[in-house]
Amino acid sequence: MEKFKILLLTVAVIAPVTSQNAADDLPSVKVVSNWTDAFPGETVTLQCEIQNTSENWTYKWFKNGNIVSIGPDTQINGNTLLISVKPGQSGTYTYVCQAELEGRSVKTKESLSHSFKVHGSKPTISLKQETEYPEIYSGEQVILTCSIKEQTSPQWTYQWKKDNTEVNSGSQIYNISSATMLNKGSYTCHISRNGVTFSSEPNNLTIIEPPQPTLSKEPQWDLFYPTEKVTLTCSINLNPNDWKYRWYKIKDKMDNDISISGKTLTINSAKSSHSGKYMCKAKHLRRSTTTKPAELLELHISDSTPKPTIRPDPSFEFFYTDERVQLTCNMPGAAWEYHWYKDSKTTELSTGNKNYIINSASLQDAGEYYCKAKRRDFSINSAKIKVQVKEPPQPQLSKEPQWELFYQTETVTVTCSINENPNDWEYEWYKNKDKLSKDNDISLSGKTLSITSAKSSHSGNYTCKAKHLQRSPVTTNETEALQLHISDSTPEPAIRPEPSFEFFYTGEQVQLTCDMPGAAWEYYWYKDSKTTELSNANKNYIINSASLHDTGEYYCKAKRGNVSINSENMTLQVKEPPQPKVSKEPQWDLFYPTEKVTLTCSINENPNDWEYEWYRNEIKLSKDNDISLSGKTLSINSAKSSHSGSYKCKAKHLRRSPVTTKESEALHLNISDSTPEPAIRHDPSFEFFYTDEQVQFTCNMPGAAWEYHWYKDSKTTELSAANKNYNISSASLHDAGEYYCKAKRRDFSINSGKIKVQVKEPPQPQLSKEPQWELFYPTEKVTLTCSINENPNDWEYEWYKNEIKLSKDNDISLSGKTLSINSTKSSHTGSYKCKAKHLRRSPVTTKESEALQLHISDSTPKPDIRPEPSFEFFYTDERVQLTCDMPGAAWEYYWYKDSKTTELSNANKNYIINSASILDAGEYYCKAKRRDFSINSENMTLQVKEPPQPQLSKEPQWELFYPTEKVTLTCLINENPNDWKYEWYRNGNKHSKDNDISLSGKTLSITSAKSSHSGNYTCKAKHLRRSPVTTNETEALHLNISDYTPKPAIEQDPSFEFFYTGEQVQLTCDMPGAAWKYYWYKDSKTTELSTANKNYIINSASLHHTGEYHCKAKRLDFSIQSEGKKVQVKALSAASLNLVTELNDIIAGNILTLNCEVLDDKTWNFTWFENNQELNESSSTLKVKSTEETIKNEFKCRGKRTERPLQSSWSEGFKANNILFKRKILLAISGCFVCCFVILIIGCIVLKVTRKPEKKEPVHEDLFISLADSKNQTTSPLMEYMGSKPLEKESEEKEELQLDRILVTHVDGVIMDEDSPSEETNDLTSFK
């Protein structure tokens, strides 16, 4: 291309001026093509047109600046370029052309470029079914839409196939206005352009028949009564909420008390007028589908409600207890539950049974009974029936005479009495539970039993009862037992004392009792062998105050009539009360204050039978704070001198009140006024003791029974117990302290005074050296001294080196407490100790002194130099301390830097730089000097640098934030961030934590942003371990937080007020700022329509897209919703195709006239299709010549306009396949019609001549179709015949009317929702 341009330039330079002018007159060229894009398999055609010339030109083509050559994919024919597109050639290509005259070096300028896009793969074809239901009901509309995903030119033609058979062509949309079972199958869409066809994936269309509802009633009874509730349910084996239900009743209108709710019809209060036959059907709420009607269900409701009948069985006037009573309730009909009630109570006795049985009646069963018959919410009560229940009469048993005890041969009569007619009862007698019968001595007559001659065998418990003669289960209770006692012999009277003591004390009351079985006895008393009566006719003999002379033998005599008998003798013993004795515990002669003393009052009898009284100095004692009395003991818990005195006691019997003992003998108690302390001492009586010496303590307390306890200091733990001496065999330091003893007997104890004992270690010798250097060098003199802080004349000294005892030698001299080394050697290095022995207290020896290390060096090391702290480097302004260390003492130090000889510091081992700077970096060394000796250290490098510069960043990195969003600022340092503490500033002011801002390490977090948080932020850092080190502040970072949060703006493109189905709608959501994600929602639903895209596109709008849309803008945890945007989608106007062929055209059979109409007020042109091929006709009427082939074709039409809406929906297809056959039938029918008309006229004439004038026949409706019929929506058989199929239902009302007429032989009434309008047709009422 470049060479071509150079050639043209050369020719232009050397050409004559005239040639230049000629070039300006060359014709222009341009590329002509309507191709803007292409897919693999297509051939693109480009033409290079030249204007206003007819000369012969040759053409060159350039692609993207490069000349095009002929190849497998490129052909040039004259001025035409053919390009075959292959897979993988994706991209946008630019073509230009140029023309050149044949045989002449004349070329036109290059044409303007023509660009088109090449797709790398076949087009992506989307076949979408415009319905949300996977299954389609027959009669519903189905819209299939074919679209291309890629952006391409609209030059495509469309073809539709079902099960690989073509069904439609020419449109992106395939419309089935009323689906049938024939329409189900697999559909594909095929797009074509310039002979190249591409196909979509198949879409399976499933079509099913609407469900058949079933009608049921609840409850399922055959007969209902007035006010009962009945529910009819119209059931569909699908979601019942998807359907609207219609109800029908035959030959009657419904009352107001019928309520309809969804699939149920409820009669809340049934009437006889509700009887009849009912039917239902259902219509889908969101789909234009109506079910077939359900089978009829008949309902029968009675005119009135009878009361339940109630009766008792058996029908006695009253019932006795234990009799069986059965009450029966009966109500005509099924499914009744019976509830039984008594009196006015509302609590049920029994539920669900028509019989109420009392198996064994009781008195509380008496009352008025009624039953309630109930089924569901309906109930009715019976009349009341009275039931009386009473006990069988209670017989009473009596005897004559009424003695308790009888003797043999006596006569006894027993009577069983009942307060009712005695003739209704039969009597039974029992003795000791055994039934009696007559014998020689016993006679039974009615209600009496007679014993004519009593025997002991007649003794026993007698009872009787009675049985009713007519009511077999009724038996009275037995009487209470009547005891009949007939003695077989005469016992002696029983004699006993009361109370029944073994003996009696003097002064007590004694009662002697004589007892003889039987009644009417008299008693007489006697003592010892005397016959003189003590008492007469009394069974008790009483001695009010017994004395010793009342002791003796007593007996009594019992007498009744001429019978008398003596009792056995009874011995009565009387004695004095016992004598008590007082004792004390412990039995000491002398007690001290606070000691405990117990006095015991002892009696040689059971002590628990007595109550004790105490006396001191003849005065009765009672409880006080120090004296407690318990049983036979007196306890003095804390003795006082006031408790001293003479103590006595006496006792009173607890159960024999007048019995009291005499006082005991006196016991004297002596309690001291004060308590002496125990005496304590130690032996030997040194001022102090050395460790390991023996110490003995002695404690002594006047009196007996003392135990001794030893204590030290304030401790309560005993050192030793029960011994008056305490020995320390080998004293130690912890034995030093104050010692005391405790003298103890029983609960009383007293402490001695304290005695102080001092124990100390033998003095610790201290070892010292002079001079006191740690390190010595050879030939130096050293003196060691062993010092004791006591009189040194009391001690003898010993010396050790490395644990070996030393003696004098040439270099070491020993004198008293000193050791001298006159000339040190390295061999003198070692650990030295000393100790001392006491000259007068032989076991006392000091410990060795602490070792004194003597170090004499072999050589002299260099001083050690180091920085403090020991950082690898120092920051400017830090404090630096350099330390020079030389082993040993008394050194002087001198400091130098780099190679300089000038001293930095003199005589100090530390060289300090208080605030380091860069200039302080360098090489440092020191010199150590002691007396005349000095030595230099090694060099040490000191590094000093500036603190690091922090960097400030924010996350997220947005320019603008909104309130409540989260922002994190980070202060970064190119070192370990954990070594630094960070400070934050806003607008130059230091920042601290608040409710919304948290500071953590290197981060500042704003958890909920506010406009007040806006500003310029900086930070700096302080080193955590190197306190003076602080960085410079960062550069300011500006944070911008808005005052408020705007709502996302939502826009609609295009901005139509509403959209038609099939149009594209684009909604755009925009929120100021970055990083937003957008979420789309419709109406009040929370399910997302689309995620993370600011544009929401509806490629082909449908009616269900109508609604209010809103978007949510979200970034991180922050989100905000837009206002709602309403989108309204209207259906395209429906195109209707009708057959309007004239009668003579049908009869002639030549012409079919079709009319296409769009039912709205707009002006339309029309497009006609025959078998999916467009016809050249734009008017609303299409005339087609009727041939054998055209009658088999399908015709469709659609309206079109130049303004919105651009088109209507497709009409339904029309086929004239039966028109010829119907034409022949129509001719035959016409002939029959004429013949029938003639016959009818003749018949009418005959009828008129022959009928009688006085008799009027009812007027029958004309059998012919009248003009009124045609106006009343009646379908003409002729019109039905003329169509290619039965006329489609024009509206929901027509469908219902036709259905009603089909059912006219079965249905006479229709029920619908109460708010629906009604129409009346014949005797059918339809509520809609």
Short mmCIF file of C-alpha atoms in Angstrom, two decimals, residues 647-919:
data_model
loop_
_atom_site.label_atom_id
_atom_site.label_comp_id
_atom_site.label_asym_id
_atom_site.label_seq_id
_atom_site.Cartn_x
_atom_site.Cartn_y
_atom_site.Cartn_z
CA TYR A 647 -26.52 -27.74 148.13
CA LYS A 648 -29.58 -30.07 148.59
CA CYS A 649 -32.17 -31.70 146.25
CA LYS A 650 -35.52 -33.48 146.33
CA ALA A 651 -37.73 -35.11 143.61
CA LYS A 652 -41.39 -35.19 142.56
CA HIS A 653 -42.88 -38.13 140.64
CA LEU A 654 -43.80 -37.06 137.09
CA ARG A 655 -46.82 -39.41 136.69
CA ARG A 656 -47.94 -39.73 140.31
CA SER A 657 -48.46 -36.10 141.25
CA PRO A 658 -48.75 -36.17 145.05
CA VAL A 659 -45.55 -38.25 145.42
CA THR A 660 -42.54 -36.17 146.65
CA THR A 661 -39.25 -37.39 148.24
CA LYS A 662 -37.55 -35.90 151.28
CA GLU A 663 -34.56 -33.55 150.83
CA SER A 664 -31.07 -35.03 150.37
CA GLU A 665 -28.19 -34.47 152.75
CA ALA A 666 -26.25 -31.20 152.14
CA LEU A 667 -23.12 -31.09 149.88
CA HIS A 668 -20.65 -28.19 150.37
CA LEU A 669 -19.14 -26.47 147.29
CA ASN A 670 -16.00 -24.26 147.66
CA ILE A 671 -15.03 -21.86 144.78
CA SER A 672 -11.96 -19.60 145.05
CA ASP A 673 -12.17 -15.82 144.64
CA SER A 674 -9.22 -15.66 142.16
CA THR A 675 -7.00 -17.86 139.98
CA PRO A 676 -3.14 -17.73 140.39
CA GLU A 677 -0.88 -17.97 137.33
CA PRO A 678 1.41 -21.00 136.85
CA ALA A 679 5.15 -20.29 137.66
CA ILE A 680 7.60 -20.68 134.70
CA ARG A 681 11.47 -20.59 134.48
CA HIS A 682 14.33 -21.82 132.23
CA ASP A 683 17.66 -23.52 133.07
CA PRO A 684 20.54 -22.49 132.62
CA SER A 685 19.70 -18.86 133.13
CA PHE A 686 21.81 -17.35 130.33
CA GLU A 687 20.89 -13.98 128.90
CA PHE A 688 20.86 -15.66 125.49
CA PHE A 689 21.69 -19.04 124.04
CA TYR A 690 23.78 -19.97 121.02
CA THR A 691 22.35 -22.43 118.52
CA ASP A 692 22.89 -26.12 119.46
CA GLU A 693 22.95 -25.34 123.22
CA GLN A 694 20.43 -27.17 125.56
CA VAL A 695 17.50 -25.26 127.19
CA GLN A 696 15.00 -26.65 129.84
CA PHE A 697 11.68 -24.97 130.89
CA THR A 698 9.64 -25.79 134.04
CA CYS A 699 5.89 -24.93 134.74
CA ASN A 700 4.15 -25.30 138.17
CA MET A 701 0.46 -24.69 139.22
CA PRO A 702 -0.96 -25.23 142.79
CA GLY A 703 -3.62 -27.91 142.98
CA ALA A 704 -4.38 -31.40 141.67
CA ALA A 705 -5.18 -32.99 138.28
CA TRP A 706 -3.40 -30.35 136.23
CA GLU A 707 -2.14 -30.96 132.69
CA TYR A 708 0.52 -28.65 131.27
CA HIS A 709 0.61 -27.41 127.68
CA TRP A 710 3.53 -25.46 126.24
CA TYR A 711 3.25 -22.62 123.66
CA LYS A 712 5.55 -20.18 121.98
CA ASP A 713 4.89 -16.58 120.98
CA SER A 714 1.29 -16.06 119.80
CA LYS A 715 0.92 -19.51 118.24
CA THR A 716 -1.89 -21.78 119.43
CA THR A 717 -0.21 -25.00 118.36
CA GLU A 718 1.07 -26.94 121.37
CA LEU A 719 4.81 -27.61 121.67
CA SER A 720 4.29 -30.30 124.29
CA ALA A 721 1.32 -31.61 126.33
CA ALA A 722 0.73 -33.01 129.86
CA ASN A 723 4.32 -32.50 131.12
CA LYS A 724 5.43 -29.76 133.43
CA ASN A 725 8.97 -29.73 131.85
CA TYR A 726 9.72 -28.73 128.22
CA ASN A 727 13.29 -29.43 126.91
CA ILE A 728 15.09 -28.01 123.82
CA SER A 729 17.99 -30.40 123.40
CA SER A 730 19.67 -28.38 120.62
CA ALA A 731 18.55 -24.78 120.26
CA SER A 732 18.09 -23.22 116.87
CA LEU A 733 17.26 -19.69 115.76
CA HIS A 734 13.57 -20.46 115.39
CA ASP A 735 13.52 -21.57 119.05
CA ALA A 736 14.01 -17.94 120.06
CA GLY A 737 10.85 -16.27 121.33
CA GLU A 738 8.48 -15.88 124.27
CA TYR A 739 7.45 -19.13 125.94
CA TYR A 740 4.50 -19.74 128.25
CA CYS A 741 2.66 -22.73 129.63
CA LYS A 742 -1.04 -23.47 130.14
CA ALA A 743 -2.28 -25.37 133.21
CA LYS A 744 -5.51 -27.21 132.33
CA ARG A 745 -7.99 -29.47 134.02
CA ARG A 746 -11.17 -30.42 132.23
CA ASP A 747 -12.55 -27.33 130.42
CA PHE A 748 -10.71 -24.88 132.71
CA SER A 749 -7.26 -23.55 131.80
CA ILE A 750 -4.95 -20.69 132.78
CA ASN A 751 -1.80 -19.35 131.13
CA SER A 752 1.47 -18.57 132.85
CA GLY A 753 3.42 -15.38 132.32
CA LYS A 754 5.77 -15.28 129.34
CA ILE A 755 9.51 -15.91 129.57
CA LYS A 756 11.70 -14.60 126.78
CA VAL A 757 14.40 -16.83 125.31
CA GLN A 758 17.00 -15.41 122.93
CA VAL A 759 18.77 -17.78 120.58
CA LYS A 760 21.31 -16.57 118.12
CA GLU A 761 23.80 -18.03 115.80
CA PRO A 762 27.40 -17.91 116.87
CA PRO A 763 28.68 -14.68 115.33
CA GLN A 764 29.29 -14.88 111.61
CA PRO A 765 32.86 -13.97 110.77
CA GLN A 766 33.20 -11.39 107.98
CA LEU A 767 36.08 -11.77 105.59
CA SER A 768 37.48 -8.65 103.90
CA LYS A 769 40.46 -7.75 101.76
CA GLU A 770 42.52 -4.67 101.32
CA PRO A 771 42.59 -3.27 98.71
CA GLN A 772 39.10 -4.36 97.70
CA TRP A 773 39.72 -5.00 94.03
CA GLU A 774 38.16 -8.00 92.36
CA LEU A 775 41.17 -8.63 90.21
CA PHE A 776 44.81 -8.36 91.11
CA TYR A 777 47.87 -8.60 89.09
CA PRO A 778 51.15 -10.41 90.15
CA THR A 779 53.41 -8.87 92.94
CA GLU A 780 50.58 -6.81 94.46
CA LYS A 781 50.04 -7.02 98.26
CA VAL A 782 46.75 -8.30 99.72
CA THR A 783 45.61 -8.45 103.39
CA LEU A 784 42.60 -10.62 104.49
CA THR A 785 40.85 -9.85 107.85
CA CYS A 786 38.38 -12.23 109.73
CA SER A 787 36.12 -9.94 111.84
CA ILE A 788 33.64 -10.95 114.62
CA ASN A 789 31.25 -8.47 116.30
CA GLU A 790 32.03 -9.72 119.80
CA ASN A 791 34.98 -9.69 122.16
CA PRO A 792 37.71 -11.08 119.89
CA ASN A 793 39.59 -12.40 122.96
CA ASP A 794 36.84 -15.02 123.50
CA TRP A 795 37.59 -16.64 120.09
CA GLU A 796 40.26 -18.69 118.31
CA TYR A 797 40.56 -18.33 114.39
CA GLU A 798 41.12 -20.88 111.58
CA TRP A 799 41.83 -20.15 107.82
CA TYR A 800 40.90 -22.15 104.67
CA LYS A 801 41.73 -21.86 100.98
CA ASN A 802 39.71 -23.89 98.57
CA GLU A 803 38.36 -25.81 101.61
CA ILE A 804 41.93 -26.74 102.79
CA LYS A 805 43.16 -25.49 106.15
CA LEU A 806 46.02 -23.02 105.78
CA SER A 807 49.25 -22.63 107.76
CA LYS A 808 52.07 -20.19 107.54
CA ASP A 809 54.53 -20.22 104.55
CA ASN A 810 57.07 -17.87 102.92
CA ASP A 811 54.38 -15.73 101.21
CA ILE A 812 51.50 -16.02 103.70
CA SER A 813 51.66 -14.84 107.35
CA LEU A 814 48.87 -15.52 110.00
CA SER A 815 48.43 -13.23 113.05
CA GLY A 816 45.22 -13.35 115.14
CA LYS A 817 42.36 -12.42 112.85
CA THR A 818 44.58 -11.39 109.80
CA LEU A 819 46.16 -13.24 106.83
CA SER A 820 48.74 -11.31 104.72
CA ILE A 821 50.05 -12.10 101.18
CA ASN A 822 53.06 -9.93 100.64
CA SER A 823 53.63 -10.71 96.94
CA THR A 824 50.71 -12.03 94.90
CA LYS A 825 51.02 -14.82 92.38
CA SER A 826 48.50 -16.46 90.13
CA SER A 827 48.82 -19.51 92.44
CA HIS A 828 47.31 -17.42 95.25
CA THR A 829 44.08 -17.27 93.26
CA GLY A 830 41.32 -19.15 95.13
CA SER A 831 38.36 -19.13 97.55
CA TYR A 832 39.30 -18.03 101.10
CA LYS A 833 37.24 -18.64 104.28
CA CYS A 834 37.65 -18.38 108.08
CA LYS A 835 35.81 -19.51 111.26
CA ALA A 836 36.15 -19.15 115.10
CA LYS A 837 35.67 -21.35 118.23
CA HIS A 838 34.44 -20.00 121.64
CA LEU A 839 37.10 -20.41 124.25
CA ARG A 840 34.60 -20.88 127.27
CA ARG A 841 31.40 -22.44 125.76
CA SER A 842 32.92 -25.51 124.17
CA PRO A 843 30.23 -26.61 121.75
CA VAL A 844 29.92 -23.12 120.26
CA THR A 845 31.69 -22.73 116.92
CA THR A 846 30.91 -20.13 114.27
CA LYS A 847 30.06 -21.02 110.75
CA GLU A 848 32.61 -20.45 108.10
CA SER A 849 32.65 -17.01 106.66
CA GLU A 850 31.36 -16.48 103.20
CA ALA A 851 34.05 -17.29 100.69
CA LEU A 852 36.14 -14.42 99.51
CA GLN A 853 37.35 -14.96 95.99
CA LEU A 854 40.86 -13.80 95.36
CA HIS A 855 41.66 -13.50 91.66
CA ILE A 856 45.15 -12.82 90.44
CA SER A 857 45.26 -12.61 86.67
CA ASP A 858 47.82 -14.29 84.43
CA SER A 859 47.48 -11.51 81.80
CA THR A 860 45.72 -8.19 81.13
CA PRO A 861 42.57 -8.19 78.83
CA LYS A 862 41.34 -5.28 76.66
CA PRO A 863 38.43 -3.12 77.84
CA ASP A 864 34.98 -4.16 76.57
CA ILE A 865 32.99 -1.45 74.66
CA ARG A 866 29.20 -1.65 73.93
CA PRO A 867 26.19 0.59 73.21
CA GLU A 868 23.14 0.80 75.49
CA PRO A 869 20.52 0.01 74.50
CA SER A 870 22.04 -2.56 72.16
CA PHE A 871 20.18 -1.51 68.98
CA GLU A 872 21.59 -2.30 65.55
CA PHE A 873 21.13 1.38 64.75
CA PHE A 874 19.73 4.48 66.45
CA TYR A 875 17.13 7.00 65.29
CA THR A 876 17.90 10.70 65.44
CA ASP A 877 17.03 12.31 68.82
CA GLU A 878 17.47 9.03 70.66
CA ARG A 879 19.69 8.80 73.72
CA VAL A 880 22.83 6.70 73.16
CA GLN A 881 25.04 5.46 75.96
CA LEU A 882 28.41 3.86 75.19
CA THR A 883 29.90 1.81 78.05
CA CYS A 884 33.57 0.87 78.49
CA ASP A 885 34.18 -1.99 80.90
CA MET A 886 37.52 -3.32 82.14
CA PRO A 887 37.62 -6.28 84.59
CA GLY A 888 38.67 -5.07 87.99
CA ALA A 889 38.19 -1.93 90.08
CA ALA A 890 39.57 1.60 90.31
CA TRP A 891 39.80 2.12 86.60
CA GLU A 892 39.62 5.51 84.88
CA TYR A 893 38.23 5.66 81.30
CA TYR A 894 38.94 8.01 78.36
CA TRP A 895 36.81 8.23 75.12
CA TYR A 896 37.84 8.87 71.47
CA LYS A 897 36.04 8.98 68.07
CA ASP A 898 37.32 7.92 64.63
CA SER A 899 41.09 8.59 64.34
CA LYS A 900 41.07 11.67 66.53
CA THR A 901 43.31 11.79 69.64
CA THR A 902 41.31 14.48 71.42
CA GLU A 903 39.42 13.08 74.40
CA LEU A 904 35.62 13.21 74.25
CA SER A 905 35.19 12.51 77.95
CA ASN A 906 37.54 11.92 80.89
CA ALA A 907 37.53 9.40 83.78
CA ASN A 908 33.98 8.07 83.16
CA LYS A 909 33.18 4.57 81.96
CA ASN A 910 29.95 5.78 80.18
CA TYR A 911 29.89 8.18 77.23
CA ILE A 912 26.36 9.57 76.69
CA ILE A 913 24.85 11.23 73.57
CA ASN A 914 21.56 12.71 74.86
CA SER A 915 20.05 13.43 71.40
CA ALA A 916 21.67 11.57 68.53
CA SER A 917 22.10 13.20 65.14
CA ILE A 918 23.42 11.98 61.83
CA LEU A 919 26.78 13.59 62.71
#
